[in-house]
PDB file of C-alpha atoms and ligand atoms in Angstrom:
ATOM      1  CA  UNK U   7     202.729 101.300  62.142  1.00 94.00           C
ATOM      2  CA  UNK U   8     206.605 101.318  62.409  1.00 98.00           C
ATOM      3  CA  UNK U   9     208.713 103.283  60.433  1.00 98.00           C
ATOM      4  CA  UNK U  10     212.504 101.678  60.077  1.00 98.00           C
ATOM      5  CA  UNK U  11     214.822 104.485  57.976  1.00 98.00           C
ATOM      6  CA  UNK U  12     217.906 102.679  55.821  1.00 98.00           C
ATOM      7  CA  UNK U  13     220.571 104.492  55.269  1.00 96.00           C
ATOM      8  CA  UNK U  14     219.996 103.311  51.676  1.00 97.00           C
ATOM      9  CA  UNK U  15     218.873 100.796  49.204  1.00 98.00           C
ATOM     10  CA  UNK U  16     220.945  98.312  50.650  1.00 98.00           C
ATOM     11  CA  UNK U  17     220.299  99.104  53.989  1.00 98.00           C
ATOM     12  CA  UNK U  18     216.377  98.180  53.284  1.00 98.00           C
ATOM     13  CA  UNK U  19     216.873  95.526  51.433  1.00 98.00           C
ATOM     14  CA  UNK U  20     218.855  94.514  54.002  1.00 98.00           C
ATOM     15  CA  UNK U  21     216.498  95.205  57.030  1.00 98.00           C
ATOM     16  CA  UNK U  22     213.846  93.255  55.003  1.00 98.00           C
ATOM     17  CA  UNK U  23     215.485  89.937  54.265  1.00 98.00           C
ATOM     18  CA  UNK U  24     216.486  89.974  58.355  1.00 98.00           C
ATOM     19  CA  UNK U  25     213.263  90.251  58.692  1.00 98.00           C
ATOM     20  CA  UNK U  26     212.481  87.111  56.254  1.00 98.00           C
ATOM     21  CA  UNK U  27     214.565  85.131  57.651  1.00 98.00           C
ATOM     22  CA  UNK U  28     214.138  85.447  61.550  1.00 98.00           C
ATOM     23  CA  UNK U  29     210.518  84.407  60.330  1.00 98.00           C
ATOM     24  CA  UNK U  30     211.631  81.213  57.792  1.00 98.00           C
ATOM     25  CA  UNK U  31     214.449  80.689  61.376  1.00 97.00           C
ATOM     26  CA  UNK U  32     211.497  80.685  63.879  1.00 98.00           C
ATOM     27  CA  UNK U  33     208.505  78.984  61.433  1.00 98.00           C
ATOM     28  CA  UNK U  34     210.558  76.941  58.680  1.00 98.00           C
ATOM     29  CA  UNK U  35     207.099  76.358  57.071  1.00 98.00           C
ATOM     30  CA  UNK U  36     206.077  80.040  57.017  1.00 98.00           C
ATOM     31  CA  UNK U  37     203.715  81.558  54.264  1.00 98.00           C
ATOM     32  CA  UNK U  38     205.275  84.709  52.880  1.00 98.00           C
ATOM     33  CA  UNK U  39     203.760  86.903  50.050  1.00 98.00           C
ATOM     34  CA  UNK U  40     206.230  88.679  47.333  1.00 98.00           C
ATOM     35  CA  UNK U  41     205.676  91.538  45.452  1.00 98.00           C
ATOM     36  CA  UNK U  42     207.680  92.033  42.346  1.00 97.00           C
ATOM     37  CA  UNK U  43     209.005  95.839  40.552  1.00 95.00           C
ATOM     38  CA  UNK U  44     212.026  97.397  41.533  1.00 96.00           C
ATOM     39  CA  UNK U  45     211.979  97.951  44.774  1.00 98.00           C
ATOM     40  CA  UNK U  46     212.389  94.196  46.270  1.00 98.00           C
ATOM     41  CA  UNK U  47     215.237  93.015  43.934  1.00 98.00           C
ATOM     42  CA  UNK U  48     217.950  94.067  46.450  1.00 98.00           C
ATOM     43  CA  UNK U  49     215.519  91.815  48.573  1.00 98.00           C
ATOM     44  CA  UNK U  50     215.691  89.099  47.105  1.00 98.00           C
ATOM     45  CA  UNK U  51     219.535  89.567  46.103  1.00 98.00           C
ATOM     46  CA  UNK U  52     219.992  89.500  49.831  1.00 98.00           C
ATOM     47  CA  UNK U  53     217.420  86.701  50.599  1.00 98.00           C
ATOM     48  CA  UNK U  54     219.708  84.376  47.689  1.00 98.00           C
ATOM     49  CA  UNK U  55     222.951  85.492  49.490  1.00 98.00           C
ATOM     50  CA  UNK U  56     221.374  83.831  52.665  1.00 98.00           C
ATOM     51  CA  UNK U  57     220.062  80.957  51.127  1.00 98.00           C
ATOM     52  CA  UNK U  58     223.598  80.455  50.145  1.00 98.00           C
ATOM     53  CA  UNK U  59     224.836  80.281  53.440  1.00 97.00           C
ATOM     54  CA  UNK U  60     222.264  77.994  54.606  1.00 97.00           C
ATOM     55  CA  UNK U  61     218.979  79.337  54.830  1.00 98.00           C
ATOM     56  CA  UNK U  62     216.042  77.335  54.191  1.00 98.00           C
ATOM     57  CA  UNK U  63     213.131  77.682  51.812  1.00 98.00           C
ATOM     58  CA  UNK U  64     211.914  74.244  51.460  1.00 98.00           C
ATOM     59  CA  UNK U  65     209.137  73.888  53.291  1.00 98.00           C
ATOM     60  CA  UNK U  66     208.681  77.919  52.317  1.00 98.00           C
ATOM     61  CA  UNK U  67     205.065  78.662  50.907  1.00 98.00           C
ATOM     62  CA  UNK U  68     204.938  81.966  48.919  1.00 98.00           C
ATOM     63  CA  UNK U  69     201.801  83.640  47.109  1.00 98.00           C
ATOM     64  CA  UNK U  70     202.548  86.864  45.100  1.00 98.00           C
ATOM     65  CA  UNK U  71     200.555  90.071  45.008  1.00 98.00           C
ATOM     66  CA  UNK U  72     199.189  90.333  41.174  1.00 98.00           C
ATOM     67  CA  UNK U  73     199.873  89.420  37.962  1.00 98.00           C
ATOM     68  CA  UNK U  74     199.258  91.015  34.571  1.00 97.00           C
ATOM     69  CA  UNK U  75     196.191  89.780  32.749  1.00 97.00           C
ATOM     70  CA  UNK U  76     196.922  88.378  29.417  1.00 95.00           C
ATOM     71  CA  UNK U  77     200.496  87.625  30.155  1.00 93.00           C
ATOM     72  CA  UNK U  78     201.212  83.547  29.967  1.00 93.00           C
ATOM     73  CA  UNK U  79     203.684  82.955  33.103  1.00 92.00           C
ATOM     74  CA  UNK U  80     206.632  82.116  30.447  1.00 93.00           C
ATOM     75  CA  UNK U  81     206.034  85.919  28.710  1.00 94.00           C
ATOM     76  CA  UNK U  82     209.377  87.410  29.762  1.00 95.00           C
ATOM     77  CA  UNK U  83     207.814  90.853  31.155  1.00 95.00           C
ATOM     78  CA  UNK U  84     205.295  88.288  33.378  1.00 96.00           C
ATOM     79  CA  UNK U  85     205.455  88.269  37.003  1.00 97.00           C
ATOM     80  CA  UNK U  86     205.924  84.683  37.267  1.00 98.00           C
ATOM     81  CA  UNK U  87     208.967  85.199  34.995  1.00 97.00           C
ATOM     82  CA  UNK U  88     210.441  87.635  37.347  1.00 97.00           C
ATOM     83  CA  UNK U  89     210.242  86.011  40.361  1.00 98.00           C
ATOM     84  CA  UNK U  90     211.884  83.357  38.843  1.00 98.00           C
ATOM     85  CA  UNK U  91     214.598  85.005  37.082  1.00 98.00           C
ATOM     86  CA  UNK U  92     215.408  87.064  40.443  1.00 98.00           C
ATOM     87  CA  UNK U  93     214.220  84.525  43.291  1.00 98.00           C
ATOM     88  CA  UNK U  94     212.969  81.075  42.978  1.00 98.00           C
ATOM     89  CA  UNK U  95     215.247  79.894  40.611  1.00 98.00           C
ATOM     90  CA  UNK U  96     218.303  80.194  43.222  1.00 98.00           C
ATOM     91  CA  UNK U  97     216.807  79.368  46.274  1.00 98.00           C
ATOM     92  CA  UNK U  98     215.388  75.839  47.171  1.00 98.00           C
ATOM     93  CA  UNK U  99     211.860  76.328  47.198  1.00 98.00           C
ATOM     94  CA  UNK U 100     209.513  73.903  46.114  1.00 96.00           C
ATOM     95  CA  UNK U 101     207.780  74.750  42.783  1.00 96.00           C
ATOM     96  CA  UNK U 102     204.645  73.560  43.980  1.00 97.00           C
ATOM     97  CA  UNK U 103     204.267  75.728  47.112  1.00 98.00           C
ATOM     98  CA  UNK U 104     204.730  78.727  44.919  1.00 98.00           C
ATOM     99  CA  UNK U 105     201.939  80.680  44.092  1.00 98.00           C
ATOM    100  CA  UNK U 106     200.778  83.692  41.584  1.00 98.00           C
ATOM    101  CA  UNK U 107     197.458  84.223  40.152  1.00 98.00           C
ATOM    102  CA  UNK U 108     197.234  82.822  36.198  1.00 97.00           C
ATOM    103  CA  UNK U 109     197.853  85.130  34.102  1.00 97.00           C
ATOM    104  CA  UNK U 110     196.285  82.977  31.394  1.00 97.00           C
ATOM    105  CA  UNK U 111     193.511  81.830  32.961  1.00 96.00           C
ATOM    106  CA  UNK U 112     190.438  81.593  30.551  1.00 95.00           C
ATOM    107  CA  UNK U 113     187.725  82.553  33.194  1.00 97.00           C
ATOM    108  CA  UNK U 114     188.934  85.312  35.659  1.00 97.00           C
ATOM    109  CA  UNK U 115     186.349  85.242  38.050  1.00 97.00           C
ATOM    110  CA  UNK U 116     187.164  81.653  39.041  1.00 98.00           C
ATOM    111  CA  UNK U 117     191.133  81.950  39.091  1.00 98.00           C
ATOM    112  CA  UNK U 118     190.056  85.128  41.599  1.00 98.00           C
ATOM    113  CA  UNK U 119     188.155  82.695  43.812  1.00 98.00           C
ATOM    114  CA  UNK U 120     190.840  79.821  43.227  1.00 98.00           C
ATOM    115  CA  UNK U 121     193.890  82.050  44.816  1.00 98.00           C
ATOM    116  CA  UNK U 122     191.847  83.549  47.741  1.00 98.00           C
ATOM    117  CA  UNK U 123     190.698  79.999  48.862  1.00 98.00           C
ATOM    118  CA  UNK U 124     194.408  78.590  48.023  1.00 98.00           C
ATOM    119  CA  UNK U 125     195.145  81.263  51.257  1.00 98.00           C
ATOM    120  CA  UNK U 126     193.185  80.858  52.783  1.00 98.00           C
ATOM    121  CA  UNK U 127     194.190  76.784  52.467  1.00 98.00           C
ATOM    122  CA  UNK U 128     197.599  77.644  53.606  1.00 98.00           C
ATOM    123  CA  UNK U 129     196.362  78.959  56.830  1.00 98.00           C
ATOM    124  CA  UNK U 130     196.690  82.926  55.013  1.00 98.00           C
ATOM    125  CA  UNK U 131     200.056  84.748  54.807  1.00 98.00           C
ATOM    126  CA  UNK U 132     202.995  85.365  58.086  1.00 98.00           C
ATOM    127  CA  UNK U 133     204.129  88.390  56.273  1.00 98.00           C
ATOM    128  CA  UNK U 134     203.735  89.984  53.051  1.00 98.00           C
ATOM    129  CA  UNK U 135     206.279  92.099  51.309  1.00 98.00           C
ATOM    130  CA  UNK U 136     204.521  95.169  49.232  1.00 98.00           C
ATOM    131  CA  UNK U 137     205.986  98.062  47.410  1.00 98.00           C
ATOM    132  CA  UNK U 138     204.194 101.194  46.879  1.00 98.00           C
ATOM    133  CA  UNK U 139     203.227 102.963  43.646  1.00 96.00           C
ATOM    134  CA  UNK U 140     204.000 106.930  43.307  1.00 95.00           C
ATOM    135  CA  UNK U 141     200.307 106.981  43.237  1.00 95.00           C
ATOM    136  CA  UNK U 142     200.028 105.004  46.889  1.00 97.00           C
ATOM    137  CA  UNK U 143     198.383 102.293  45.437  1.00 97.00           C
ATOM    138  CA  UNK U 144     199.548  98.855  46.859  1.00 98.00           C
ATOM    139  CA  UNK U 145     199.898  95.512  45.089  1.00 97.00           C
ATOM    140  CA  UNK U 146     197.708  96.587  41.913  1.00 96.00           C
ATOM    141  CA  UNK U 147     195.178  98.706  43.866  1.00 96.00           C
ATOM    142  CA  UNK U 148     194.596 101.845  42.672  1.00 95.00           C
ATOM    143  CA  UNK U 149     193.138 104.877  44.389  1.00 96.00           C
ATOM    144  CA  UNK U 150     189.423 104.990  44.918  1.00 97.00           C
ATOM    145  CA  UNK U 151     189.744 100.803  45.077  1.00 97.00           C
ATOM    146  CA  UNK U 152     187.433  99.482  48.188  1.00 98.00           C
ATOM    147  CA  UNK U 153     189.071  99.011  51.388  1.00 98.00           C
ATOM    148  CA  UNK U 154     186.694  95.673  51.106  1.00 98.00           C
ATOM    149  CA  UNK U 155     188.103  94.381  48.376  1.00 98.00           C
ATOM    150  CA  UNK U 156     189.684  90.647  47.521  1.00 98.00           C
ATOM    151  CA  UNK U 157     191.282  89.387  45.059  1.00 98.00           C
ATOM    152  CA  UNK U 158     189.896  90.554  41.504  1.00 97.00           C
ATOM    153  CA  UNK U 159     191.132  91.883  37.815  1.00 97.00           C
ATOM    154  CA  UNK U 160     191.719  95.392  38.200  1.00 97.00           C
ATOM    155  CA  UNK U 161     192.396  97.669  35.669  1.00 94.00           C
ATOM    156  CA  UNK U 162     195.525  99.828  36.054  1.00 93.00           C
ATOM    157  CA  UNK U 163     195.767 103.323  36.429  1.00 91.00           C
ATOM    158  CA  UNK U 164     197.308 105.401  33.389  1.00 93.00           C
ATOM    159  CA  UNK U 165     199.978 106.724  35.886  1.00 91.00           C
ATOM    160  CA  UNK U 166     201.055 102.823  36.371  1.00 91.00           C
ATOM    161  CA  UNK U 167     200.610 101.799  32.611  1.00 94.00           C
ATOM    162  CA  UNK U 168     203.078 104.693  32.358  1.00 93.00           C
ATOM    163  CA  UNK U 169     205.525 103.587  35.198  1.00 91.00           C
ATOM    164  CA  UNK U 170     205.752 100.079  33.952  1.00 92.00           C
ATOM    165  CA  UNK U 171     206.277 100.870  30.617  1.00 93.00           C
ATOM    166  CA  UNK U 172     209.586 100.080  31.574  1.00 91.00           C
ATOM    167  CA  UNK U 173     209.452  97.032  31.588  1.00 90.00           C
ATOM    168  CA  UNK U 174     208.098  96.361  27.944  1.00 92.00           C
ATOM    169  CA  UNK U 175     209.097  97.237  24.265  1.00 92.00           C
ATOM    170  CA  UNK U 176     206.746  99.762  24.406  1.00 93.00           C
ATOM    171  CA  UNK U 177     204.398 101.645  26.087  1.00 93.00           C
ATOM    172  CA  UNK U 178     201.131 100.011  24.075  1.00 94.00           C
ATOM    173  CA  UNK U 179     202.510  96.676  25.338  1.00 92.00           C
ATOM    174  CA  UNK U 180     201.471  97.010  28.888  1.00 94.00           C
ATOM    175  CA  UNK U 181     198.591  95.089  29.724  1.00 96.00           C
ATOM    176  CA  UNK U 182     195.667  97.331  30.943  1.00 96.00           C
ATOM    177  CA  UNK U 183     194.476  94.554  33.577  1.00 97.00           C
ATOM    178  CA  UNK U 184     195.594  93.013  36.071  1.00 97.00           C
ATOM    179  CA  UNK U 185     194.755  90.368  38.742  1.00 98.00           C
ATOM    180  CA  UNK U 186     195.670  91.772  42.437  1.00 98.00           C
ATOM    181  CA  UNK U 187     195.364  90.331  45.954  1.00 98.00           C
ATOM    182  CA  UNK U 188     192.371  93.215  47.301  1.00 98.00           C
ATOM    183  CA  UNK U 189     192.925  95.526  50.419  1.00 98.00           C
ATOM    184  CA  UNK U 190     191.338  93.187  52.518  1.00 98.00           C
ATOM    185  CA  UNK U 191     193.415  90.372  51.337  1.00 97.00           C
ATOM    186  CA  UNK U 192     196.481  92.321  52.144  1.00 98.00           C
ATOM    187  CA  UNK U 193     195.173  93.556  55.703  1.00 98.00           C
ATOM    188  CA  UNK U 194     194.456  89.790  56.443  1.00 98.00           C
ATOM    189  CA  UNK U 195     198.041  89.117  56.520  1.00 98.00           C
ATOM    190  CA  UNK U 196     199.675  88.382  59.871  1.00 98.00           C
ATOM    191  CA  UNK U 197     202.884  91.300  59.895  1.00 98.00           C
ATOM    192  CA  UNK U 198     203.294  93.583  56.564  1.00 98.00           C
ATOM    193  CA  UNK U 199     206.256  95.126  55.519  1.00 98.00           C
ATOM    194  CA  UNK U 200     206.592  97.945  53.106  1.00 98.00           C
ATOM    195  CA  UNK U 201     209.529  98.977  51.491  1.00 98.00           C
ATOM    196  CA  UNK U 202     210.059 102.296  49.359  1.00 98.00           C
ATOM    197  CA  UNK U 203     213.125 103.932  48.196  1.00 98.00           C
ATOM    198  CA  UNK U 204     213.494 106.912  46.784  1.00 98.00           C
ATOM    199  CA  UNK U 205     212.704 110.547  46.033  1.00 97.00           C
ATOM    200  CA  UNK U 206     209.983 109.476  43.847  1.00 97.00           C
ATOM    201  CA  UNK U 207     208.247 107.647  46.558  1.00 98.00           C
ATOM    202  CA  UNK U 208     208.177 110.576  49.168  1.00 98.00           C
ATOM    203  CA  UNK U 209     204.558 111.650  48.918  1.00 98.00           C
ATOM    204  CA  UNK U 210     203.316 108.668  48.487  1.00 98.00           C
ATOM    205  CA  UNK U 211     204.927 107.603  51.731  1.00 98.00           C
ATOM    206  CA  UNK U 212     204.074 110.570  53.999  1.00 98.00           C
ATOM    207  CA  UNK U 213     200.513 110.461  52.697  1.00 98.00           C
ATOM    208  CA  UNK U 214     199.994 106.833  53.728  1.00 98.00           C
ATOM    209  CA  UNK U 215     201.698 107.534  57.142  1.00 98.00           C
ATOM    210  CA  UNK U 216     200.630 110.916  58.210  1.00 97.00           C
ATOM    211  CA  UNK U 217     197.988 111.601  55.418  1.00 97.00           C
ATOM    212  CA  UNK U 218     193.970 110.668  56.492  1.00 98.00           C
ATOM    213  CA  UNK U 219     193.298 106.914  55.790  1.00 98.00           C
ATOM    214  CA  UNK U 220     191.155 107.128  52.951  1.00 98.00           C
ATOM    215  CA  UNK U 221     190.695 105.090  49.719  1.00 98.00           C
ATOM    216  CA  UNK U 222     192.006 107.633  47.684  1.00 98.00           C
ATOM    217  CA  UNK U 223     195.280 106.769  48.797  1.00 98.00           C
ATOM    218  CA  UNK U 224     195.240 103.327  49.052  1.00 98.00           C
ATOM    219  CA  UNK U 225     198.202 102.571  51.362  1.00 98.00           C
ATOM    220  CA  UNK U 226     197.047 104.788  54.431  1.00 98.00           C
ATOM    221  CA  UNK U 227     194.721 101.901  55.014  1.00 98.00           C
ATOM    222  CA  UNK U 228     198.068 100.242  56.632  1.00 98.00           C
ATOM    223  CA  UNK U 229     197.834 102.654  59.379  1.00 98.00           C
ATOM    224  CA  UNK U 230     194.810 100.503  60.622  1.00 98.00           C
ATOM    225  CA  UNK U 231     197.022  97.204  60.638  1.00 98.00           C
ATOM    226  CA  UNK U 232     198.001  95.906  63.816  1.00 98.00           C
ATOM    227  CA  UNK U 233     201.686  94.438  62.498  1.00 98.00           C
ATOM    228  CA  UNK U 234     202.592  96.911  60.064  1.00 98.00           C
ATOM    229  CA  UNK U 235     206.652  98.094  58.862  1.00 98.00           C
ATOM    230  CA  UNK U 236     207.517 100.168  56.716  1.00 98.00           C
ATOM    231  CA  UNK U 237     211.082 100.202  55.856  1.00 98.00           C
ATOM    232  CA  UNK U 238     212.287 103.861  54.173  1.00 98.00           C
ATOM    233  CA  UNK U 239     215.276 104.928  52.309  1.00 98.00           C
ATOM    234  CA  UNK U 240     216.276 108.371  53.498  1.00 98.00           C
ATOM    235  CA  UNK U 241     214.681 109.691  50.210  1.00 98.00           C
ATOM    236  CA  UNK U 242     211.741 107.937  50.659  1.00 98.00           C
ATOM    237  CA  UNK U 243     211.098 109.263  53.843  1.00 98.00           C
ATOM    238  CA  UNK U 244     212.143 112.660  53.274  1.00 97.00           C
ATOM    239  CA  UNK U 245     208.366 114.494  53.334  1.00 97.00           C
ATOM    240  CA  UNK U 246     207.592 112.541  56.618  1.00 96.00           C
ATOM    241  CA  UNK U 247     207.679 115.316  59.338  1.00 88.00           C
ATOM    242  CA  UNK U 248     209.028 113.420  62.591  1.00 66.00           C
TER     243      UNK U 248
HETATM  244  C1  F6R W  26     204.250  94.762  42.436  1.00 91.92           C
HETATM  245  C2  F6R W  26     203.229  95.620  43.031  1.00 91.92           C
HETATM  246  C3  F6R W  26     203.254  97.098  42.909  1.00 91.92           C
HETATM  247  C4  F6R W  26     204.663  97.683  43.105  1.00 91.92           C
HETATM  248  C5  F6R W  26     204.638  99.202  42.966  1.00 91.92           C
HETATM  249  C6  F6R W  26     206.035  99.803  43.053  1.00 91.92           C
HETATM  250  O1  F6R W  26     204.001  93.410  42.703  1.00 91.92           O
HETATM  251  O2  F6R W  26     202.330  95.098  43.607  1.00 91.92           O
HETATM  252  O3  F6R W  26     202.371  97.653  43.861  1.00 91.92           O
HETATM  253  O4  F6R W  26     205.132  97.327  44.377  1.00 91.92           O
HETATM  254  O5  F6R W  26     204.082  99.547  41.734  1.00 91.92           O
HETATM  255  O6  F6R W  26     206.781  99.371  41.968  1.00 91.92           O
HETATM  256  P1  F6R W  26     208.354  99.624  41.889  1.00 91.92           P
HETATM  257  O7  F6R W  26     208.955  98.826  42.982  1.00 91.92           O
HETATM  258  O8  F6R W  26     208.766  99.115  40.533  1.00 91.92           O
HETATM  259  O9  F6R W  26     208.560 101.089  42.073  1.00 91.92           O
END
């Protein structure tokens, strides 16, 4: 695992799009996977900037970490919205290489099946972009969640309903499930890169770097990937001790 400290926000978000776009530079039909939340906006703010001076996301496939079940893709707190609104509506990508579990979909079982095999169909993900939750939990994995696990609706834990209440009119309107790429989906991808900023993200971070790897904290399971990054603000790696 390799631990890259920003200065700040900007730094990161920084550090991560040159990271994107060495890989779109090298492999103009690479397969990246998004995650959505605060943290990458500066990402993608960056990764639009670049697009505008030339970069290009045509032949760019993308599949996104989770979605919120019950939300159609056009509900504006969906994750399909927001990647929209912040990415793939100013960048050239094409609308049919984008990817994000359904939302909708009326049998969730199948849609699970349907987005690992449309992966594994791209030839699986270069790198994947992942926040981290205050609770470590990565894409919509919450502690105690199998290291085994695929793709699947998960239900979220009350410390996440809570943190992405945010994002709604109120609290109630957070949906309590949620489809999420598994552990095992993640740790299939090529090269990972984390990004965390913030105070509020310190002990999540030093437990998933420096903490045992155990389920309980679902991002110390990283420390067993071969092509991992995690890319710090100074706040947000603040209780690591080297
Ligand atoms: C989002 C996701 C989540 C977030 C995490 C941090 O697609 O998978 O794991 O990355 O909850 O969220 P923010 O960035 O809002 O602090």
């Amino acid at each position: 695992m390799q631990i890259k400290i920003a200065k700040d926000y900007a730094e990161m978000s920084r550090l991560a799009a040159d990271m994107i776009s060495r890989l779109i530079e090298d492999r103009p039909d690479a397969v990246l996977g998004l995650a959505t939340g605060s943290t990458p906006v500066g990402l993608y703010e960056e990764l639009v900037k670049r697009h505008k001076a030339g970069l290009d996301f045509s032949r760019v496939t993308t599949f996104n970490l989770d979605e919120y079940y019950g939300l159609h893709g056009e509900h504006p707190a969906s994750y399909n919205y927001y990647m929209w609104e912040h990415l793939f509506g100013k960048i050239n990508i094409s609308q049919e290489k984008v990817n994000l579990p359904n939302g909708a979909a009326p049998d969730p079982e199948e849609e699970c099946r349907r987005y690992e095999d449309k992966i594994a169909a791209a030839g699986g993900i270069d790198l994947q972009i992942l926040g981290i939750g205050s609770n470590a939990h990565i894409g919509f994995n919450e502690p105690g969640t199998p290291f085994g696990s695929v793709t699947s609706l998960v239900k979220l834990a009350p410390a996440t309903i809570q943190a992405n209440a945010r994002f709604f009119e109120r609290e109630e309107d957070v949906p309590r499930k949620a489809f999420s790429m598994g552990i095992k989906s993640i740790m299939r991808c090529r090269s990972i890169v984390l990004l965390a900023n913030g105070e509020g993200k310190a002990d999540a971070v030093a437990a998933a770097v420096q903490g045992p790897v155990t389920e309980e904290v679902p991002a110390s399971v990283l420390q067993l990937h071969p092509n991992c990054t995690f890319i710090l603000d100074e706040a947000a790696a603040k209780k690591l001790s080297c």
